[in-house]
CSV table of C-alpha atoms and ligand atoms in Angstrom, one decimal:
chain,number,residue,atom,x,y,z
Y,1,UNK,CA,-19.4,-9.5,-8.9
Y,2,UNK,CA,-20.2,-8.9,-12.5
Y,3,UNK,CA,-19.7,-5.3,-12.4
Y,4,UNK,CA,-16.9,-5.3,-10.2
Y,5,UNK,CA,-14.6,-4.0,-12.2
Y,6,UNK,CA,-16.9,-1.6,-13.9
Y,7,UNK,CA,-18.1,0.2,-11.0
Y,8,UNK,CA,-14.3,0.2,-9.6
Y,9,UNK,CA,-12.9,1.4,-13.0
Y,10,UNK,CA,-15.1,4.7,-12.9
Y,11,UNK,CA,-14.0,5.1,-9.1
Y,12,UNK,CA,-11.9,7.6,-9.4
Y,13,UNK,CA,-9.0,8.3,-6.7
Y,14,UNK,CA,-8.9,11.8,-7.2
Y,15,UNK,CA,-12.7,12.4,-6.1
Y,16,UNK,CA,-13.1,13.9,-2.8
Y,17,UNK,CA,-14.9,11.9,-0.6
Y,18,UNK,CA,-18.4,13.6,-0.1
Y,19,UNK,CA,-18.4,16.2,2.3
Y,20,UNK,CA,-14.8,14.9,3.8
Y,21,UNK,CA,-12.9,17.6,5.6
Y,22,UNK,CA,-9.1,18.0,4.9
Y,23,UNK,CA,-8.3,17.2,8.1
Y,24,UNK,CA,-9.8,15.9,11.0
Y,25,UNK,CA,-7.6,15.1,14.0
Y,26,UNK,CA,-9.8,12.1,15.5
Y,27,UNK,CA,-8.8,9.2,14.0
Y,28,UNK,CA,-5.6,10.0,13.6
Y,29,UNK,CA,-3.5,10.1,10.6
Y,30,UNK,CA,-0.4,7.2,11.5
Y,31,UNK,CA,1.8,7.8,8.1
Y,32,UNK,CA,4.9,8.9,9.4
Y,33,UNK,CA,7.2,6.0,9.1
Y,34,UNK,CA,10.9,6.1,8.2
Y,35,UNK,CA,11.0,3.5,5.5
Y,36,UNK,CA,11.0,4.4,1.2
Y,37,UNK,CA,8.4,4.2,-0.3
Y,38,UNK,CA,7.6,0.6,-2.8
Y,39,UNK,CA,7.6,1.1,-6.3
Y,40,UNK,CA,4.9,2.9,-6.6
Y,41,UNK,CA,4.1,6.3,-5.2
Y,42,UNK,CA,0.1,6.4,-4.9
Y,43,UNK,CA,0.2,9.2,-2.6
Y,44,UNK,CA,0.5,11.1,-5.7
Y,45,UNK,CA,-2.5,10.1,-7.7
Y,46,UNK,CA,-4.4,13.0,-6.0
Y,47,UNK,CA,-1.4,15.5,-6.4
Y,48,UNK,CA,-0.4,15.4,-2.2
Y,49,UNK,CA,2.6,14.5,-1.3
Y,50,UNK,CA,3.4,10.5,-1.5
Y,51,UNK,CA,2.8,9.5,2.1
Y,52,UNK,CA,5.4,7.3,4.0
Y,53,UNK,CA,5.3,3.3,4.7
Y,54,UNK,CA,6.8,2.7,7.5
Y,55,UNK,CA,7.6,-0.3,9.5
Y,56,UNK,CA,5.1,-3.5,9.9
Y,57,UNK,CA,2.1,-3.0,11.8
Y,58,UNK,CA,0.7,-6.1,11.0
Y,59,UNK,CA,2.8,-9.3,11.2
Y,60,UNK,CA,2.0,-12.8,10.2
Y,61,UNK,CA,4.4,-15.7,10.8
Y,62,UNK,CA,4.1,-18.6,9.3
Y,63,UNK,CA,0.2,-18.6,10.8
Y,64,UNK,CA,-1.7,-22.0,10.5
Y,65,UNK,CA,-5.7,-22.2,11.1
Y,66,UNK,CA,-7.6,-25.6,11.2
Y,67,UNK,CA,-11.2,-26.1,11.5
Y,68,UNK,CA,-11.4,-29.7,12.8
Y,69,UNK,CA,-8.8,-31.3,10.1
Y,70,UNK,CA,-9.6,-29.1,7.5
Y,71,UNK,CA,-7.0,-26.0,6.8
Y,72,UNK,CA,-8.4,-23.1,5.9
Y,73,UNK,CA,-4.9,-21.1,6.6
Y,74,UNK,CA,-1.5,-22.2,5.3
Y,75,UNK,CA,1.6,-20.8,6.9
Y,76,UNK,CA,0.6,-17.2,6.2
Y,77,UNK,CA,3.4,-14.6,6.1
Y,78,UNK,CA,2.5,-11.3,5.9
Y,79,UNK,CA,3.2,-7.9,7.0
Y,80,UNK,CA,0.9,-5.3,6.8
Y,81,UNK,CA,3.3,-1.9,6.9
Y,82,UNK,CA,2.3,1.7,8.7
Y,83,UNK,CA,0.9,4.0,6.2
Y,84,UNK,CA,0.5,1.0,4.0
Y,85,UNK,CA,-2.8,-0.1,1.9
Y,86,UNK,CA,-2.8,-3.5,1.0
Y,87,UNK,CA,-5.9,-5.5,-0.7
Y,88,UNK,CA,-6.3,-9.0,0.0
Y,89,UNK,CA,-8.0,-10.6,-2.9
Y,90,UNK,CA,-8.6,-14.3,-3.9
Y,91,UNK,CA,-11.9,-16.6,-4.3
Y,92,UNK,CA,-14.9,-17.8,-2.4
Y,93,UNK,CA,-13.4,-20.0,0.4
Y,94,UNK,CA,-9.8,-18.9,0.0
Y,95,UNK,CA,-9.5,-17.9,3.4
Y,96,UNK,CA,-9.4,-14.2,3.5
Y,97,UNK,CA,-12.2,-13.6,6.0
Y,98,UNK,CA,-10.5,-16.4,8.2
Y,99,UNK,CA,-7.2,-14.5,7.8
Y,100,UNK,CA,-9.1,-11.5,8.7
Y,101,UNK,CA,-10.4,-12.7,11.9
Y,102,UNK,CA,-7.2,-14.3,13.0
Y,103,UNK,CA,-5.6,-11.2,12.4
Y,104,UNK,CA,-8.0,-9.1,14.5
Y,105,UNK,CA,-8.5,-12.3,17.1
Y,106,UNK,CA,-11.6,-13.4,16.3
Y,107,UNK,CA,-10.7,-16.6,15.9
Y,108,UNK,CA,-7.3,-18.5,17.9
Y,109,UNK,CA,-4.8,-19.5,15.7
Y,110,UNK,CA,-3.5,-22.9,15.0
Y,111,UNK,CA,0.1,-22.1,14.5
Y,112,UNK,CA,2.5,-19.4,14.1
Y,113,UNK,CA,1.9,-16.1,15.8
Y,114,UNK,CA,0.8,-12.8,14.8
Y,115,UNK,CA,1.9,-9.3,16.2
Y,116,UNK,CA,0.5,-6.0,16.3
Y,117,UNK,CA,3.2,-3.3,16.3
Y,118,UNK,CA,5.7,-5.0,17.5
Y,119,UNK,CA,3.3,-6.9,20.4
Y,120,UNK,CA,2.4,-10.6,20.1
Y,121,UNK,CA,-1.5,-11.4,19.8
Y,122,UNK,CA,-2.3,-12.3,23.3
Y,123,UNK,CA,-4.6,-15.2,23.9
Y,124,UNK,CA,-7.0,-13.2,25.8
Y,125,UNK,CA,-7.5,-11.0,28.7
Y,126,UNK,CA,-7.3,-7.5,29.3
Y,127,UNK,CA,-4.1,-6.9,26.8
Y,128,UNK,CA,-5.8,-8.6,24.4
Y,129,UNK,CA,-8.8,-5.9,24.5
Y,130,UNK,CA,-6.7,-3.3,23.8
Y,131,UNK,CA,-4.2,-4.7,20.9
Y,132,UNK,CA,-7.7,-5.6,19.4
Y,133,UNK,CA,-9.0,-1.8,19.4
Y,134,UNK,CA,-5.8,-1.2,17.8
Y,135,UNK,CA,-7.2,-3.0,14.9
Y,136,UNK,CA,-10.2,-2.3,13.7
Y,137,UNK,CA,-12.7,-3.5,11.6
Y,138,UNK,CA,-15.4,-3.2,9.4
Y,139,UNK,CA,-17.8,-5.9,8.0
Y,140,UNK,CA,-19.8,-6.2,5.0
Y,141,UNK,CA,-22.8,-6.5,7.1
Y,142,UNK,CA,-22.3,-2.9,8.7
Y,143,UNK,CA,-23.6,-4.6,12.0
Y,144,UNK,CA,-25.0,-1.3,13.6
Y,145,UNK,CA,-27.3,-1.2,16.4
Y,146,UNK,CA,-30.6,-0.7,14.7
Y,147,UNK,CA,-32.2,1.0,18.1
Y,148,UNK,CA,-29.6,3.3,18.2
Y,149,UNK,CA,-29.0,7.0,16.0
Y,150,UNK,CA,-26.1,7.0,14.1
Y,151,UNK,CA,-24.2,9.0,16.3
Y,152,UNK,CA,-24.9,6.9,19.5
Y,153,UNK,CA,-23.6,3.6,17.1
Y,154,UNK,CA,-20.7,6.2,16.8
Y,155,UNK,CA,-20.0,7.1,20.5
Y,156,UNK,CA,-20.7,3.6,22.2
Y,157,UNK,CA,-17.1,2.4,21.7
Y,158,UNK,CA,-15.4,5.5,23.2
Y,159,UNK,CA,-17.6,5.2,26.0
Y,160,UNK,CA,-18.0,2.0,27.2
Y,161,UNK,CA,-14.7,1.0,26.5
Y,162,UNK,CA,-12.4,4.2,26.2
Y,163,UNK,CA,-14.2,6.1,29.4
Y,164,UNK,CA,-14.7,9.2,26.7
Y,165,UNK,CA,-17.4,11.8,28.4
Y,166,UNK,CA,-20.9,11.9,26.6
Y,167,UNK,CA,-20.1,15.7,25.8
Y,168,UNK,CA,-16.5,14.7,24.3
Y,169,UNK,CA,-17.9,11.4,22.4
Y,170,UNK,CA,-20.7,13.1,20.7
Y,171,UNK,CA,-18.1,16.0,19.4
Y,172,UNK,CA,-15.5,13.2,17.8
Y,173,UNK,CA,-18.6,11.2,16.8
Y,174,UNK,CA,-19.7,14.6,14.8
Y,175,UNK,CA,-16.6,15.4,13.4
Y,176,UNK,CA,-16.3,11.4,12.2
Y,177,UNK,CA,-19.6,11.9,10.4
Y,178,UNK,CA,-18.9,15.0,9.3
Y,179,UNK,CA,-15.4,13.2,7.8
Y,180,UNK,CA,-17.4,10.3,6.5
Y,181,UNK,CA,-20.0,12.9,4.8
Y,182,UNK,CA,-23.2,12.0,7.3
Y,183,UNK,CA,-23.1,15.3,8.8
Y,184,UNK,CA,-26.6,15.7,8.2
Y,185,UNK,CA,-27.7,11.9,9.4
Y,186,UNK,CA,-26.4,11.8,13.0
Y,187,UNK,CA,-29.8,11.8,15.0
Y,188,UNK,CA,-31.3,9.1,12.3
Y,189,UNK,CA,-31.5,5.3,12.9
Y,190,UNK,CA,-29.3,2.9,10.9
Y,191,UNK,CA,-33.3,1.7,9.0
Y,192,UNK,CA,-33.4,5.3,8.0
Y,193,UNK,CA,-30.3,5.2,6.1
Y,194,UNK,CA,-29.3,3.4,2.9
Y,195,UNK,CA,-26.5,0.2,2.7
Y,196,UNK,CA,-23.7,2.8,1.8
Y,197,UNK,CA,-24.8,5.8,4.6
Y,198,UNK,CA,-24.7,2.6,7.2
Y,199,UNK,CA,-21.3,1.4,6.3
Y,200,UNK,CA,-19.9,4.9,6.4
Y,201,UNK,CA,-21.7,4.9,9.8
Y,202,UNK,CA,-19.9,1.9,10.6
Y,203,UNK,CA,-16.2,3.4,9.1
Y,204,UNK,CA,-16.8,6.2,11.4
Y,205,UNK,CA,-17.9,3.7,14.4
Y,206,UNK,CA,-14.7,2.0,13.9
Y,207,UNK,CA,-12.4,5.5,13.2
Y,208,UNK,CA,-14.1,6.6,16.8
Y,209,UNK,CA,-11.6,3.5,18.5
Y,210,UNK,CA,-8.6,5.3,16.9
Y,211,UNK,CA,-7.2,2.1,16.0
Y,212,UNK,CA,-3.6,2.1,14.2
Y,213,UNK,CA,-4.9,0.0,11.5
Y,214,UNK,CA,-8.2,-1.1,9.8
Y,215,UNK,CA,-9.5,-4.2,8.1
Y,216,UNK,CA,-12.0,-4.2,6.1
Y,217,UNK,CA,-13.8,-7.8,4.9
Y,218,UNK,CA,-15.8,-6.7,1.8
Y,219,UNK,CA,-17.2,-3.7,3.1
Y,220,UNK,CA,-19.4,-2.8,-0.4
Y,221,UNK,CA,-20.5,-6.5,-1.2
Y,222,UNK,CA,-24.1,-5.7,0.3
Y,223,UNK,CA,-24.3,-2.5,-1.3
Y,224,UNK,CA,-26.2,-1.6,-4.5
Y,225,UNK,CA,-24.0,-0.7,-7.6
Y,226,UNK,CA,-24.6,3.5,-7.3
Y,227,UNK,CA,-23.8,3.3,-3.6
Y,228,UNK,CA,-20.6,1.6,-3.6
Y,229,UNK,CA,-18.3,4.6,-5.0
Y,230,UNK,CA,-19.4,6.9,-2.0
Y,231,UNK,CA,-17.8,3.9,0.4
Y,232,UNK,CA,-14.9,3.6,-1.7
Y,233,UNK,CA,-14.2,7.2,-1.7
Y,234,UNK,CA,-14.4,7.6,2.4
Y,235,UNK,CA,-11.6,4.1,2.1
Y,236,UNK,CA,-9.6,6.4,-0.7
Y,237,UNK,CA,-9.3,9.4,1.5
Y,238,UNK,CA,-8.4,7.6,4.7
Y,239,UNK,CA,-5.8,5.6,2.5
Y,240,UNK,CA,-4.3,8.9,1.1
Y,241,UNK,CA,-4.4,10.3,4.9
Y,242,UNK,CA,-2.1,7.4,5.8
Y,243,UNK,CA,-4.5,4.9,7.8
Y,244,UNK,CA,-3.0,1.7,7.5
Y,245,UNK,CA,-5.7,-0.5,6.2
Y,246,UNK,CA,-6.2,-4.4,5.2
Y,247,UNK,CA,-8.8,-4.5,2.8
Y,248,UNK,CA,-10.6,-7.4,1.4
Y,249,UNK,CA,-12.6,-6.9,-2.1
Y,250,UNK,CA,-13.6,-7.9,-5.2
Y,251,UNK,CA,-13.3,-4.0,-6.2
Y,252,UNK,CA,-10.5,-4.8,-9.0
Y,253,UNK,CA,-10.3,-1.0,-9.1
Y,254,UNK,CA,-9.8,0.2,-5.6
Y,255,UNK,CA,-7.0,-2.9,-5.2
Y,256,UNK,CA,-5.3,-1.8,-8.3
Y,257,UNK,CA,-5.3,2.3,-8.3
Y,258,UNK,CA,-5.8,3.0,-4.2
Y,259,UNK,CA,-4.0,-0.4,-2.9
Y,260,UNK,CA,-0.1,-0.2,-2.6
Y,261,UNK,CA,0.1,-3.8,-2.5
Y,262,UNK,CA,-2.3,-6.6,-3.6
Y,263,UNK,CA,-1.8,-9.9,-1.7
Y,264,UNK,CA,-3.5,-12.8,-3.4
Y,265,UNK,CA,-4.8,-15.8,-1.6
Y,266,UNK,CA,-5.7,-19.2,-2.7
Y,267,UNK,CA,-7.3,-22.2,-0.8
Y,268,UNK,CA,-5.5,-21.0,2.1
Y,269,UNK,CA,-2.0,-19.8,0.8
Y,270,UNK,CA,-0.5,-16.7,-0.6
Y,271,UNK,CA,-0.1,-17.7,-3.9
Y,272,UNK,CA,1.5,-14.2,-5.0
Y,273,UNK,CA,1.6,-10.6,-3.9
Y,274,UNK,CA,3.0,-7.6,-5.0
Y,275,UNK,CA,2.6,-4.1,-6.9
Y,276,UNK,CA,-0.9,-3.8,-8.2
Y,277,UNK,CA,-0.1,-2.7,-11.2
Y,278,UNK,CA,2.6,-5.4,-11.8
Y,279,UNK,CA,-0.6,-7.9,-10.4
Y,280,UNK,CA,-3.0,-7.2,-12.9
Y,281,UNK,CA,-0.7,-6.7,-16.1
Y,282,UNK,CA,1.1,-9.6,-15.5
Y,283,UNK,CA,0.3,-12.0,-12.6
Y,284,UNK,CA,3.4,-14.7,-12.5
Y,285,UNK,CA,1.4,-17.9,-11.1
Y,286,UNK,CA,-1.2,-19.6,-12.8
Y,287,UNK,CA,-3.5,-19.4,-10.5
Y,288,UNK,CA,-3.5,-15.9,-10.4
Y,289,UNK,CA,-3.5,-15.7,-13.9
Y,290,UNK,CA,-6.8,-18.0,-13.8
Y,291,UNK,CA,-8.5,-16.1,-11.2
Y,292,UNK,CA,-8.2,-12.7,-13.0
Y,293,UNK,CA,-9.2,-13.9,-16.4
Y,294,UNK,CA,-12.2,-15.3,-14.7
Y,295,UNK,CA,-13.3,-11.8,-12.5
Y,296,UNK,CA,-11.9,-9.2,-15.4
Y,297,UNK,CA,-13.9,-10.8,-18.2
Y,298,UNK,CA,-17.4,-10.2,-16.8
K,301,ATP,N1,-16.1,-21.6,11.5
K,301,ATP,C1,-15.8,-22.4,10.5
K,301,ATP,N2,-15.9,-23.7,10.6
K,301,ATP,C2,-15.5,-24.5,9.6
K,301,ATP,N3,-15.0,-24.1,8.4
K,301,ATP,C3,-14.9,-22.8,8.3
K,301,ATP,C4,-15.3,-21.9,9.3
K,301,ATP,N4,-15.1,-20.6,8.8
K,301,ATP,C5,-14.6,-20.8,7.6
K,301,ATP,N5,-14.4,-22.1,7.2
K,301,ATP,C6,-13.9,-22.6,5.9
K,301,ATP,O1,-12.7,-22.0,5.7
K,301,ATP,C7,-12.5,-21.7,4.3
K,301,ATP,C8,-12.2,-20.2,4.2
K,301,ATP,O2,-13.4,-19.5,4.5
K,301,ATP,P1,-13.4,-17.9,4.5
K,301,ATP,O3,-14.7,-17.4,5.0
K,301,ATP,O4,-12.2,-17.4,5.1
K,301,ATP,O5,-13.3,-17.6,2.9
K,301,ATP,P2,-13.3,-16.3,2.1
K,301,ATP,O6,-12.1,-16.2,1.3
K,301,ATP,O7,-13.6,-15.1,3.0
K,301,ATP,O8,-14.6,-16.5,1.1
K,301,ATP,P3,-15.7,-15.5,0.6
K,301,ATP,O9,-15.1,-14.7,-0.5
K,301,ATP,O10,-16.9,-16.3,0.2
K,301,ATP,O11,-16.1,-14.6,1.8
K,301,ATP,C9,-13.8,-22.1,3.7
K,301,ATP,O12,-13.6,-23.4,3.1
K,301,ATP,C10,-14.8,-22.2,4.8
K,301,ATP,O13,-15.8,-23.1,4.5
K,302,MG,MG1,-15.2,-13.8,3.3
């Protein structure tokens, strides 16, 4: 983490993302809500038009998650608006990969519920497979299928789960990697790529389910330093395109000038959330005040 905020500090918002079109219809673009804006109008930091929150996506209530009598999750409240970017920050063990997978139903909850626009988490079945592709999500390890070419890692999803045709698959996959700047690497295999061309494999992968929101659980903590901006700058330009999108990281500088919201976790509890801005000038608990003088003075 030692260069965390180094590497995040010259990421610059206003960089395109490398070879990113201006639009591209296939993941979808859900920031059209009716809701003002928060505080702070990011959409503007690249000169377009400050893009809408709109209403929660995402809900928490008062969620609870035990692994045999230990608590990893503390009556988590939390909404996660549409449009809205929110990072999801905190130590080693604090929970936020937990929260993650609760969120996304990887793992039951022990309490509480959680509902995706509007619709309550299932416990399983069929409903449950499709509130889950409305969520996507992306791992730090990119998880791709190593015998497959990038593009096929791509149109899998759509296929075997949406019924897309080969011939319609492989043209979203193309415009995806054409999006996520991989134009150029959709017939190689995920071993002929580097750390940050697989996770941008793996954004597009996930883009391809057109899910209404995204998590991401420290997508560039397995990259090397020079790789991590081009990741960062494929998460900047979906934020700005109005993808709503959950995003845990030790990137101080993509919570603080992409985030709209910071959300700060400790041993299982939201200690404190709010603007970023407001976060990392002056963070009101302690503990947040700890746990930034510790990651901001390497
Ligand atoms: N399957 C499990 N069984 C038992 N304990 C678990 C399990 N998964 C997580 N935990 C515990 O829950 C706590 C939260 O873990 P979690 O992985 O969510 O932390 P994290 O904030 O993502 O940490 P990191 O920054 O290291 O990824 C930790 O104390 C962890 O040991
Ligand atoms: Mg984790």
């Amino acid at each position: 983490m030692s260069d965390s905020s180094t590497s995040t500090g010259a990421h610059r918002a206003e960089q395109p993302a490398p070879g990113a079109p201006e639009t591209s219809g296939a993941a979808g673009a859900p920031g059209v809500g009716h809701a003002a804006r928060g505080p702070a109008a990011r959409g503007s930091r690249s000169g377009n038009a400050p893009k809408q929150i709109g209403e929660p996506l995402i809900s928490a209530r008062g969620v609870d998650k035990f692994f045999g009598d230990f608590q990893a999750l503390k009556n988590i409240d939390l909404d996660v608006r549409r449009g809205e970017v929110v990072a999801l920050i905190g130590a080693s063990g604090s929970g936020k990969s937990t929260l993650c997978r609760c969120l996304n139903r990887l793992e039951t909850i022990s309490g509480g519920e959680i509902t995706i626009d509007g619709q309550l988490l299932p416990e399983e079945g069929k409903e449950l497979t499709k509130l889950r592709s409305d969520v996507g999500m992306v791992f730090q390890s990119f998880n791709l299928f190593p015998h497959l070419k990038a593009i096929d890692n791509v149109t899998l999803g759509p296929r075997k789960v949406r019924g897309l045709s080969k011939a319609d698959a492989d043209q979203q996959a193309t415009e995806l990697l054409e999006r996520v700047g991989l134009a150029d690497k959709a017939n190689s295999l995920p071993t002929a790529l580097s750390g940050g061309q697989q996770q941008r494999v793996a954004i597009a992968r996930a883009l391809a389910m057109k899910p209404k929101a995204l998590l991401f659980d420290e997508p560039t903590s397995a990259l090397d330093p020079e790789v991590i901006n081009e990741v960062l700058d494929v998460m900047t330009e979906l934020a700005e395109q109005g993808m709503t999108m959950l995003v845990v990281t030790h990137e101080m500088g993509f919570a603080r000038h992409v985030c709209d919201r910071v959300v700060y976790l400790d041993q299982g509890e939201i200690v404190e959330q709010g603007d970023p801005e407001e976060f990392f000038t002056n963070p009101r608990s302690e503990r947040a005040q700890a746990f930034l003088s510790k990651i901001l003075a390497h």
